[in-house]
Short mmCIF file of C-alpha atoms in Angstrom, two decimals:
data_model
loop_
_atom_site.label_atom_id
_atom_site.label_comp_id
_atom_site.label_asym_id
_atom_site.label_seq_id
_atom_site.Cartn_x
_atom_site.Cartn_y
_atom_site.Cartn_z
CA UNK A 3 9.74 -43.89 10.13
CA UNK A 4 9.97 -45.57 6.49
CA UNK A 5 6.57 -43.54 5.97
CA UNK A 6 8.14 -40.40 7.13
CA UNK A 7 11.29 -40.69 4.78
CA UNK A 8 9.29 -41.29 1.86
CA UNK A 9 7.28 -38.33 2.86
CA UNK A 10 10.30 -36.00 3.02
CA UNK A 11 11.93 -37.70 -0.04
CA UNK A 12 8.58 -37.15 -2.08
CA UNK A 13 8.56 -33.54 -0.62
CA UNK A 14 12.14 -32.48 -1.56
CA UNK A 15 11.69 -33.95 -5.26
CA UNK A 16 8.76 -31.70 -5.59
CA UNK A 17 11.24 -29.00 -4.19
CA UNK A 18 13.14 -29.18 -6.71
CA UNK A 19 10.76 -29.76 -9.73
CA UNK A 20 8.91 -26.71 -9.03
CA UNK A 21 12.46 -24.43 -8.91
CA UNK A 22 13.14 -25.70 -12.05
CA UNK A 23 9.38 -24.94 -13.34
CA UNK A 24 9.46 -21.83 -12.09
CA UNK A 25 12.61 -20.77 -13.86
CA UNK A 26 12.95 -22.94 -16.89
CA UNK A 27 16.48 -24.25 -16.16
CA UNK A 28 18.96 -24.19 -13.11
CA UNK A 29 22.19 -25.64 -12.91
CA UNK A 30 22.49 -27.98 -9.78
CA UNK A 31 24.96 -25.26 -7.73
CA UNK A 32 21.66 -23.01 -8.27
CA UNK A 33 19.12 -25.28 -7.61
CA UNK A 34 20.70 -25.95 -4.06
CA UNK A 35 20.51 -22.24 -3.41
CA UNK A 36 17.08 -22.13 -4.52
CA UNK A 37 15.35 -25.22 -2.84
CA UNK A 38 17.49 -24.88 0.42
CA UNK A 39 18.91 -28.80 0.08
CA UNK A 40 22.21 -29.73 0.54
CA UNK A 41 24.67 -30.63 -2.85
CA UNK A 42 24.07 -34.32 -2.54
CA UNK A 43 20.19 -34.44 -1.91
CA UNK A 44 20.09 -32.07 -5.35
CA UNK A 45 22.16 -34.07 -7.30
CA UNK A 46 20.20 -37.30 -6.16
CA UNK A 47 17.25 -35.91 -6.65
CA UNK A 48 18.34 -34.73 -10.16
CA UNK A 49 19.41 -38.44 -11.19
CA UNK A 50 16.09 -39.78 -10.03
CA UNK A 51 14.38 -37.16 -11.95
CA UNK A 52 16.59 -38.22 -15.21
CA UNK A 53 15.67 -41.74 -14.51
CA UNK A 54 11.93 -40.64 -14.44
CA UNK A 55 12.64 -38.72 -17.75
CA UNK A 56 11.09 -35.48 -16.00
CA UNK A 57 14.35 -33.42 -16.69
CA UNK A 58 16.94 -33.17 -18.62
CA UNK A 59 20.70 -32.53 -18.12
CA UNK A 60 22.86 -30.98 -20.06
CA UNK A 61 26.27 -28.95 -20.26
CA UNK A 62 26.53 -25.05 -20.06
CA UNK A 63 28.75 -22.30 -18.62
CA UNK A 64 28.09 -20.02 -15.63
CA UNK A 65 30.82 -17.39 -14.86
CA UNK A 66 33.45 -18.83 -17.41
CA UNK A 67 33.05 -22.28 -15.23
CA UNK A 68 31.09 -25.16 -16.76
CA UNK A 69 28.25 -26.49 -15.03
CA UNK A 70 25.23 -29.05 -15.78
CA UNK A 71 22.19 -27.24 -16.50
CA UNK A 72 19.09 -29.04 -15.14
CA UNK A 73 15.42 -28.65 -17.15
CA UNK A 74 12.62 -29.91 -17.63
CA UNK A 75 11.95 -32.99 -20.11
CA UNK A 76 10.76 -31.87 -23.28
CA UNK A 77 8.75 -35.06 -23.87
CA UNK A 78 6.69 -33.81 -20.57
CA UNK A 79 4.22 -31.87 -22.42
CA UNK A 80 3.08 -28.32 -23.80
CA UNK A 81 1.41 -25.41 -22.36
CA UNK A 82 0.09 -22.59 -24.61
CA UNK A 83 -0.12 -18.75 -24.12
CA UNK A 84 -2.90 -16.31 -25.07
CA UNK A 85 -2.53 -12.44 -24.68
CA UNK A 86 -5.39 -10.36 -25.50
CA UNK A 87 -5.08 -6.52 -25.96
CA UNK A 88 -6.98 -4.10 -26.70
CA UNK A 89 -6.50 -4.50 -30.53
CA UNK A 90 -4.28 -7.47 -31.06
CA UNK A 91 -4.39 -11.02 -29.72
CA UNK A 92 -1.20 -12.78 -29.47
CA UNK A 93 -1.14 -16.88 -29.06
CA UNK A 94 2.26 -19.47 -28.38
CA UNK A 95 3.19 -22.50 -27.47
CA UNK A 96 6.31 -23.83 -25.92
CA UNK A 97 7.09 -26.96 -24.24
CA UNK A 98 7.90 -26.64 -20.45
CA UNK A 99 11.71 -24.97 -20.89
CA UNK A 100 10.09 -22.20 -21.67
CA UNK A 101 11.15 -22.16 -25.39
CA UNK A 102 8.40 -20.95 -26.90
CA UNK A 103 7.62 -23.20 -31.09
CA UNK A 104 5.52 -21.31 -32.80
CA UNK A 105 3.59 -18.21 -32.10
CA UNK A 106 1.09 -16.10 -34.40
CA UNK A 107 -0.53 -12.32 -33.78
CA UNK A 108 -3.85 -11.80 -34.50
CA UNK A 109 -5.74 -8.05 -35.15
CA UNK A 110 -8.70 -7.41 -33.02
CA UNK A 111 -11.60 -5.14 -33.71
CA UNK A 112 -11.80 -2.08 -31.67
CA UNK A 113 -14.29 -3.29 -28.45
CA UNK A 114 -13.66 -6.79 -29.21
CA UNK A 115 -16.22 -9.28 -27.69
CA UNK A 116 -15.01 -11.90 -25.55
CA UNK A 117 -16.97 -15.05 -27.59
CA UNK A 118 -15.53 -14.17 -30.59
CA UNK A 119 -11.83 -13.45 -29.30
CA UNK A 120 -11.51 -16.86 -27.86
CA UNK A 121 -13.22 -18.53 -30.58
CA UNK A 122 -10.40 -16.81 -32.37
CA UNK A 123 -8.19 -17.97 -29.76
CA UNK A 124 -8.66 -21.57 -29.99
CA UNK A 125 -8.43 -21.77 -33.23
CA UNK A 126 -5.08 -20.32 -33.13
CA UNK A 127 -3.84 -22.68 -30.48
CA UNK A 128 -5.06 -26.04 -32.36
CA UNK A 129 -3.74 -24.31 -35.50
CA UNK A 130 -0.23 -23.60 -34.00
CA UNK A 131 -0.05 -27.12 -32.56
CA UNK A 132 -0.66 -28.42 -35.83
CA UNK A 133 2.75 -26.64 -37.04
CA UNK A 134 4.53 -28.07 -34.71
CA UNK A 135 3.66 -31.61 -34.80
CA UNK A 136 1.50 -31.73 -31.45
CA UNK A 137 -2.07 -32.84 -30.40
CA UNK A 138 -4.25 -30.61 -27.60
CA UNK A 139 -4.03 -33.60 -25.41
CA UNK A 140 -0.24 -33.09 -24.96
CA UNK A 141 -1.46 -29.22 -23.81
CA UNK A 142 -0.86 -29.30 -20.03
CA UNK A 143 -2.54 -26.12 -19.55
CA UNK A 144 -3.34 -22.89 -21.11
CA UNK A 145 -2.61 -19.34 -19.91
CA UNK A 146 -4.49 -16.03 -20.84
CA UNK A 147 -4.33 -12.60 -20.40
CA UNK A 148 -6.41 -9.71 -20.05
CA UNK A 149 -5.78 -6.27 -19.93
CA UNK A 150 -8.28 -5.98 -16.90
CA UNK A 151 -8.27 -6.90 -13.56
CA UNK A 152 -9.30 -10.54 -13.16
CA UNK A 153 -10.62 -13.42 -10.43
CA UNK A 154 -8.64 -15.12 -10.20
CA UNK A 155 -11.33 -18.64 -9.45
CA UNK A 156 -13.39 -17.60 -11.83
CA UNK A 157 -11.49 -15.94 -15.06
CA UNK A 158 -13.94 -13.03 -15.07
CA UNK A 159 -13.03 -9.51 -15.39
CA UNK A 160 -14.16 -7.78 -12.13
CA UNK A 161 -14.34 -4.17 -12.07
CA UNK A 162 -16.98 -3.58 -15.12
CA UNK A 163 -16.91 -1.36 -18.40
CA UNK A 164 -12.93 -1.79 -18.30
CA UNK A 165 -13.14 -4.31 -21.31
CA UNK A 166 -16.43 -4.09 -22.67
CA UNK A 167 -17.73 -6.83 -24.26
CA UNK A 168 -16.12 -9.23 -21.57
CA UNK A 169 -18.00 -8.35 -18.29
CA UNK A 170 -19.74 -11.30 -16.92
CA UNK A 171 -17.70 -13.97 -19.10
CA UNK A 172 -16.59 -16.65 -16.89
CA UNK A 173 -13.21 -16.67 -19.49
CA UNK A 174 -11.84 -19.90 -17.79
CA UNK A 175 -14.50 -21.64 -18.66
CA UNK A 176 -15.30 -20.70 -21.60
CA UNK A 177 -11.67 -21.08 -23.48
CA UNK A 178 -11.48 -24.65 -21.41
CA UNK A 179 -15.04 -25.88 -23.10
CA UNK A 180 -13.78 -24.84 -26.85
CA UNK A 181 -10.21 -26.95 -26.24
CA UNK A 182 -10.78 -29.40 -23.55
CA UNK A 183 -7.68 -28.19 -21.52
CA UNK A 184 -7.29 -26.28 -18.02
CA UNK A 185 -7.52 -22.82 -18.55
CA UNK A 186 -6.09 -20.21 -16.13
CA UNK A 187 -6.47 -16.84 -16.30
CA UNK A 188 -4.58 -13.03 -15.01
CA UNK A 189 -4.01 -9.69 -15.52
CA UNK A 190 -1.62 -8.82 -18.31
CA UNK A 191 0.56 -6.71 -15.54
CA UNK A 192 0.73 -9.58 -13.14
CA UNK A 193 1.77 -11.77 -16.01
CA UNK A 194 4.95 -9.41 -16.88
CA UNK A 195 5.37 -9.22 -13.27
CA UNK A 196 5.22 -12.74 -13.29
CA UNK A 197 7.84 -13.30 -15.71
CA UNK A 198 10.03 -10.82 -14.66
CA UNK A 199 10.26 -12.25 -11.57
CA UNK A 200 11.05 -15.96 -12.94
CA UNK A 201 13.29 -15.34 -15.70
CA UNK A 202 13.66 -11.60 -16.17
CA UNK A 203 14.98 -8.83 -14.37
CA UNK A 204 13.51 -9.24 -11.52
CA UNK A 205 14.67 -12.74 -10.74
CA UNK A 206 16.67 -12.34 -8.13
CA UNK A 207 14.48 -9.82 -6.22
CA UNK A 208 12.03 -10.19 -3.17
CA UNK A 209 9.79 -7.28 -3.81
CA UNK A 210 9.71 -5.64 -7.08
CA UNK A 211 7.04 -3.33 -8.95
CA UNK A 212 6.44 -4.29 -12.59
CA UNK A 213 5.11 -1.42 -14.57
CA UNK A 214 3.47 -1.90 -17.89
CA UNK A 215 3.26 1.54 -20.15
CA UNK A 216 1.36 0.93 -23.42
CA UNK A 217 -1.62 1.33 -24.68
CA UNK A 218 -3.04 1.84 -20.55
CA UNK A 219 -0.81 1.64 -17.64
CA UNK A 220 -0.80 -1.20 -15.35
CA UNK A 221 0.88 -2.50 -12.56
CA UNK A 222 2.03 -6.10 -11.21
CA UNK A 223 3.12 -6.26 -7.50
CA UNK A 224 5.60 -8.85 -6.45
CA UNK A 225 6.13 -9.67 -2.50
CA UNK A 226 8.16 -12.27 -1.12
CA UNK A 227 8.86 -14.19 -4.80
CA UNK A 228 5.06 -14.33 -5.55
CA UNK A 229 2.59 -12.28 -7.61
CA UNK A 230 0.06 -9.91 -4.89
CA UNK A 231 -3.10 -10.08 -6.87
CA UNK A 232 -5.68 -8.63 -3.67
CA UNK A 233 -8.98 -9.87 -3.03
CA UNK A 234 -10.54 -9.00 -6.09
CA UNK A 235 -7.46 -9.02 -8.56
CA UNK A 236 -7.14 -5.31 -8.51
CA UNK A 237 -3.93 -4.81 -7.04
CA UNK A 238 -1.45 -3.15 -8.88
CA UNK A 239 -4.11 -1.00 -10.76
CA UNK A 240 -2.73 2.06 -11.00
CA UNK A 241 -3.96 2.89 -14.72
CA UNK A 242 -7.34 3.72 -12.54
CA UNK A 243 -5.44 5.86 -9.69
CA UNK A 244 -6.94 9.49 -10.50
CA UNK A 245 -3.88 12.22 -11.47
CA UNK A 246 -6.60 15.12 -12.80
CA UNK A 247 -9.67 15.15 -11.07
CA UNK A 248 -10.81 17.99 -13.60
CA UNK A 249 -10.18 15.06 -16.78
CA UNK A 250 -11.59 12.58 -19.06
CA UNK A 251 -14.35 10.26 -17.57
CA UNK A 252 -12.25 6.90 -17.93
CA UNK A 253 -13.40 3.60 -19.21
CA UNK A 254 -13.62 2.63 -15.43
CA UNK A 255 -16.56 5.44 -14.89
CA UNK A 256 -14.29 7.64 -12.61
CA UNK A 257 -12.65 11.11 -13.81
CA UNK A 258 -9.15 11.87 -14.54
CA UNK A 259 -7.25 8.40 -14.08
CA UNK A 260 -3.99 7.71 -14.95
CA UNK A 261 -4.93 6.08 -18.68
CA UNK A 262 -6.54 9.09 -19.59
CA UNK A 263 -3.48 11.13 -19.29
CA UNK A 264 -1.02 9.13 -20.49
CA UNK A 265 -3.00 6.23 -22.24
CA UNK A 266 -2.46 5.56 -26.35
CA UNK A 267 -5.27 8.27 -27.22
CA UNK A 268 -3.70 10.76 -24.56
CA UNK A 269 -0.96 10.49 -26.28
CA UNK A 270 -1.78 10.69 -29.66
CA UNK A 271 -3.94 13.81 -29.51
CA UNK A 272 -1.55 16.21 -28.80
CA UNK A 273 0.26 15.33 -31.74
CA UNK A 274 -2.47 14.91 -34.43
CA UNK A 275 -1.88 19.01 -35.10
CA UNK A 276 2.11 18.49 -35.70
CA UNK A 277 2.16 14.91 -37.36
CA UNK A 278 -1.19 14.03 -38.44
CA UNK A 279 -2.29 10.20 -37.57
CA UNK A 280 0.00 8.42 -35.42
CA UNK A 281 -0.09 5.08 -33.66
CA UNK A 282 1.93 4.11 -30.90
CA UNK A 283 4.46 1.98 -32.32
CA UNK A 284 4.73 5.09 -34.61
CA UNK A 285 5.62 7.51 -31.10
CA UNK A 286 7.77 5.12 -30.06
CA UNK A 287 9.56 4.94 -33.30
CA UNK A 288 9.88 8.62 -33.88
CA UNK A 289 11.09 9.24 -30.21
CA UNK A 290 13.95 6.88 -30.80
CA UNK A 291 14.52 8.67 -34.43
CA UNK A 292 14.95 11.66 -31.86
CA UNK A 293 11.85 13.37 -33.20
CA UNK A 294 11.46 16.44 -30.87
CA UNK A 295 7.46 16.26 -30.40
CA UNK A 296 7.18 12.66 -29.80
CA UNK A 297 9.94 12.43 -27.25
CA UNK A 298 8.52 15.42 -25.48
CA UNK A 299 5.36 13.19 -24.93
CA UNK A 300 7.16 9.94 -23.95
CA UNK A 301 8.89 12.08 -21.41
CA UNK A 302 6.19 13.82 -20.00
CA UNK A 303 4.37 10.72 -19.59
CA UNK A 304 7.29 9.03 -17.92
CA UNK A 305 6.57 11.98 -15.45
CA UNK A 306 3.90 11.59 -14.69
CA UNK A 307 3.52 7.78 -14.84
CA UNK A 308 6.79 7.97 -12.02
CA UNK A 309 4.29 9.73 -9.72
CA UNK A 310 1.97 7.20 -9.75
CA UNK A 311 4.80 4.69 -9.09
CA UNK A 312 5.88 6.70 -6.42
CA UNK A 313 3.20 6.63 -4.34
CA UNK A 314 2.68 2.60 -4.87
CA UNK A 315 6.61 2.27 -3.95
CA UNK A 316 6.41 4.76 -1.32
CA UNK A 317 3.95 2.13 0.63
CA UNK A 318 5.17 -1.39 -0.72
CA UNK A 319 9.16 -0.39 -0.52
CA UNK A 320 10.40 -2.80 -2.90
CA UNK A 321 14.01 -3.61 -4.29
CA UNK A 322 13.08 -2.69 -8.10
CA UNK A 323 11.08 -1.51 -10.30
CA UNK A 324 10.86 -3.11 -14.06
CA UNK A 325 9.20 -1.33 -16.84
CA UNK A 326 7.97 -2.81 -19.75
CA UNK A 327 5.47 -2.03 -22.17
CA UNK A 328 5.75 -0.16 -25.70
CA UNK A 329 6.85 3.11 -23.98
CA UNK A 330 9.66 1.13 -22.24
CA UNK A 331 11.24 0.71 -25.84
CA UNK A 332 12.32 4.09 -26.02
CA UNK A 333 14.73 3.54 -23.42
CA UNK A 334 15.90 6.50 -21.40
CA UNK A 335 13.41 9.09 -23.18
CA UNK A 336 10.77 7.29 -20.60
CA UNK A 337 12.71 6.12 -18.18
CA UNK A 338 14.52 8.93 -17.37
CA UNK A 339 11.97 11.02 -16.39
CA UNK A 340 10.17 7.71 -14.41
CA UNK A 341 13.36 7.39 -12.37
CA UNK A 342 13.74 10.99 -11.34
CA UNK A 343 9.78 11.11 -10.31
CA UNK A 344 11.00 8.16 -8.32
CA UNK A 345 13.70 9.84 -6.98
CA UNK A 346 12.30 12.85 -6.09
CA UNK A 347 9.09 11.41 -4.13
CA UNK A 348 10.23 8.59 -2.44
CA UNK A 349 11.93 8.06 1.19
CA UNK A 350 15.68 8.51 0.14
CA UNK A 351 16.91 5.27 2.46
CA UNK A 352 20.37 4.36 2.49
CA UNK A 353 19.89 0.53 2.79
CA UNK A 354 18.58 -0.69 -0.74
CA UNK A 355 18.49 2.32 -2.75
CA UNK A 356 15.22 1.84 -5.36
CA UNK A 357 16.62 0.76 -8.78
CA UNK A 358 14.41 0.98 -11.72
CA UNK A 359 15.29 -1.06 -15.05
CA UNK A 360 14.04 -1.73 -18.17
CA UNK A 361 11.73 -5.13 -18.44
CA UNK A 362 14.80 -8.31 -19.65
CA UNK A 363 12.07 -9.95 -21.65
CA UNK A 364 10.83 -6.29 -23.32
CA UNK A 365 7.50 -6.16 -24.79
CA UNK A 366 6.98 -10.01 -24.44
CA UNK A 367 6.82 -10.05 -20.60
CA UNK A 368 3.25 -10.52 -20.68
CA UNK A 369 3.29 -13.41 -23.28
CA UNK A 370 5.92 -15.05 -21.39
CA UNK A 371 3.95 -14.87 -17.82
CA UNK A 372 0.80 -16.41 -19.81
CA UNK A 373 3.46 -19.24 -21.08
CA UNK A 374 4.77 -19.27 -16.95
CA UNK A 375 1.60 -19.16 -15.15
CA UNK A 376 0.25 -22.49 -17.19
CA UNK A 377 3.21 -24.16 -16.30
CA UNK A 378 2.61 -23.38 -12.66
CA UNK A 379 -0.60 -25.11 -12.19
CA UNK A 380 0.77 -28.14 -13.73
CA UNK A 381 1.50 -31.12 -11.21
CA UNK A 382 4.71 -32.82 -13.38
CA UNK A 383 4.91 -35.76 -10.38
CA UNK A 384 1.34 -37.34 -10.62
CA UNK A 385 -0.35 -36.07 -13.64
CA UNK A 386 -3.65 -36.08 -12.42
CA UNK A 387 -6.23 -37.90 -14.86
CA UNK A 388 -8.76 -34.53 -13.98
CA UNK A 389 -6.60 -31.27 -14.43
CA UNK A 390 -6.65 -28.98 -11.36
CA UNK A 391 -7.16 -25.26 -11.24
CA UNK A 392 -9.26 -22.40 -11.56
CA UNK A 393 -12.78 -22.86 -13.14
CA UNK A 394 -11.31 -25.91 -15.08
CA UNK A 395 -13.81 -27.50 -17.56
CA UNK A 396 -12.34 -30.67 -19.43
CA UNK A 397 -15.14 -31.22 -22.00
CA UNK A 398 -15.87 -29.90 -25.39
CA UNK A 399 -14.04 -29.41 -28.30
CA UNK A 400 -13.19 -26.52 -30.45
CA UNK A 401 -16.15 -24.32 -31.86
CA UNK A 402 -16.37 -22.24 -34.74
CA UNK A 403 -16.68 -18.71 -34.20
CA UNK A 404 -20.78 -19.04 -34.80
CA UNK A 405 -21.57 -20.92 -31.49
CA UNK A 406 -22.19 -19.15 -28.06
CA UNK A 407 -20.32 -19.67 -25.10
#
């Protein structure tokens, strides 16, 4: 019986650790709604936990009433984020509220290879934890995204000629060798779906679609609170769903897919005549500056990217939909035209009409999922000496950018 207690008792305390992990802070009133355990069990559990130093308490307000606000212990440990685009890597770090201490963006050559991008990457990291004070063994774990679908045991990219350069790569492994630290790895999507659905818009949603629209389209499909990632991490692809089968061969080797409609170069073309050489951030500026051409493309491609949508919502009938992504940041211009698609080709029930909203955490969804998924493959109640996880190595240090991987 003693046995059994102890059990339960060690049970419920991880309960409540990981509700607070997965959301950065709860006050206790929340955190009984969100492990299922009564008042008193919480606010046990919470005093043990303060004991432990594991979290922290402090005072905040929640609907004009004030309320303790339970998170994790800073003195716990970091875990670092690494995004990397097409053209741009992105690293952070931020202890385990969430609250990200330093951070640093990084241009990448076009058809960047994946030994120098996380030589690159490391660097950064052991860099940025030098700003703030910190050593790599404090790292608890490291999360990276790709903007390709990924395995997730293995790190590698899985559908090839997506992100050239990086086919084969077992990225988990490689990243973990050049810092010594766990290393766990996702689609960009499924990170801002990730993070939507922790801290973002999506919180306090089921089922929800996250849509990325950028530089390629992508998708991250949330079921029952978690991330749906499929068998081979291609879930939620819908940058690779074909829209004109008379199109562009895509990167993927099919014809017509989504990112070659609406994708950055898509876009640009058809205003190269009018305005000469644009990059996205310059569309997206100009649309909000109400320039005529450039919101007639957002729009279009809101269109058309709302079909796509459609059809995924149509068989996955979720609450919401969250869009994020650099198109997202002109607001209505995209969205409106997204949530009429929506409207237009999808059942019309009466029950939970299909909302669609702009991403909470805007274009840093994705970083913030990296930041998230680290944090959920760390075990806060034993600290294992040998980190767990997905194609973990733990030896090695940092290499310049001159050795292989």
């Amino acid at each position: 019986m003693a046995g059994s207690q102890s059990s339960l008792r060690e049970a419920n305390r991880a309960r409540v650790v990981d509700a607070v992990k997965r959301h950065g802070g709860l006050t206790q009133v929340e955190l009984t709604g969100a492990t299922g355990l009564s008042p008193a069990t919480v606010s046990t559990i919470v005093k043990e936990l303060v004991a432990a130093e594991l979290v922290e308490v402090r005072n905040t307000v929640r609907s004009g009433r004030r309320a303790q606000l339970v998170t994790l212990a800073h003195r716990v440990g970091l875990v670092a984020g690494v995004l990397v685009g097409t053209r741009q890597l992105t690293v952070a770090v931020a202890d385990v509220s969430h609250e990200i201490l330093a951070e640093q963006v990084l241009p990448l050559p076009a058809e960047h290879r994946a030994d120098t991008s996380l030589d690159r990457a490391a660097l950064l990291v052991v860099d940025l934890l030098e700003r703030v004070g910190s050593e790599l063994d404090e790292v608890l774990g490291i999360g990276l995204g790709l903007p390709a679908p990924v395995d997730a045991s293995s790190g590698q990219v899985t559908v090839r000629g997506i992100l050239r350069g990086w086919d084969g790569v077992p990225v988990a492994q490689v990243l973990s060798k050049r810092l010594a630290r766990p290393v766990f790895v996702d689609n960009d999507a499924n990170l801002g779906a990730l993070a939507e659905s922790t801290v973002g818009a999506a919180r306090d949603v089921h089922d929800a679609l996250y849509v990325r629209a950028g530089n390629g389209v992508g998708a991250g499909i949330v079921l029952a609170g978690r991330v749906h990632r499929g068998v081979a991490g291609t879930a939620g692809e819908i940058g690779h769903v074909q829209v004109d089968p008379a199109g562009n061969i895509c990167s993927c080797g099919s014809r017509g897919c989504l990112d070659t409609v609406v994708g950055d170069r898509a876009l640009l073309e058809p205003l190269r005549s009018s305005h000469g050489n644009l990059t996205l951030a310059d569309v997206v500026r100009l649309a909000n500056e109400d320039d005529p051409g450039c919101r007639e493309i957002v729009a279009d491609a809101g269109t058309v990217v709302g079909g796509v949508v459609a059809g995924l919502a149509t068989s996955l009938n979720p609450e919401l939909v969250v869009v994020g992504g650099a198109l997202a940041a002109t607001g209505e211009v995209f969205l409106g035209p997204l949530r009429e698609t929506l409207r237009r080709r999808t059942l019309l029930q009466q029950v939970t009409p299909l909302e669609v909203v702009p991403a909470a955490l805007g274009t840093r969804a994705e970083l913030e999922g990296a930041l998230a998924l680290a944090l959920q493959h760390t075990d806060l109640l034993e600290q294992p000496d040998e980190p767990r996880g997905s194609a973990v190595v733990t030896v090695g240090q940092v290499r310049t950018g001159k050795e292989n991987p």
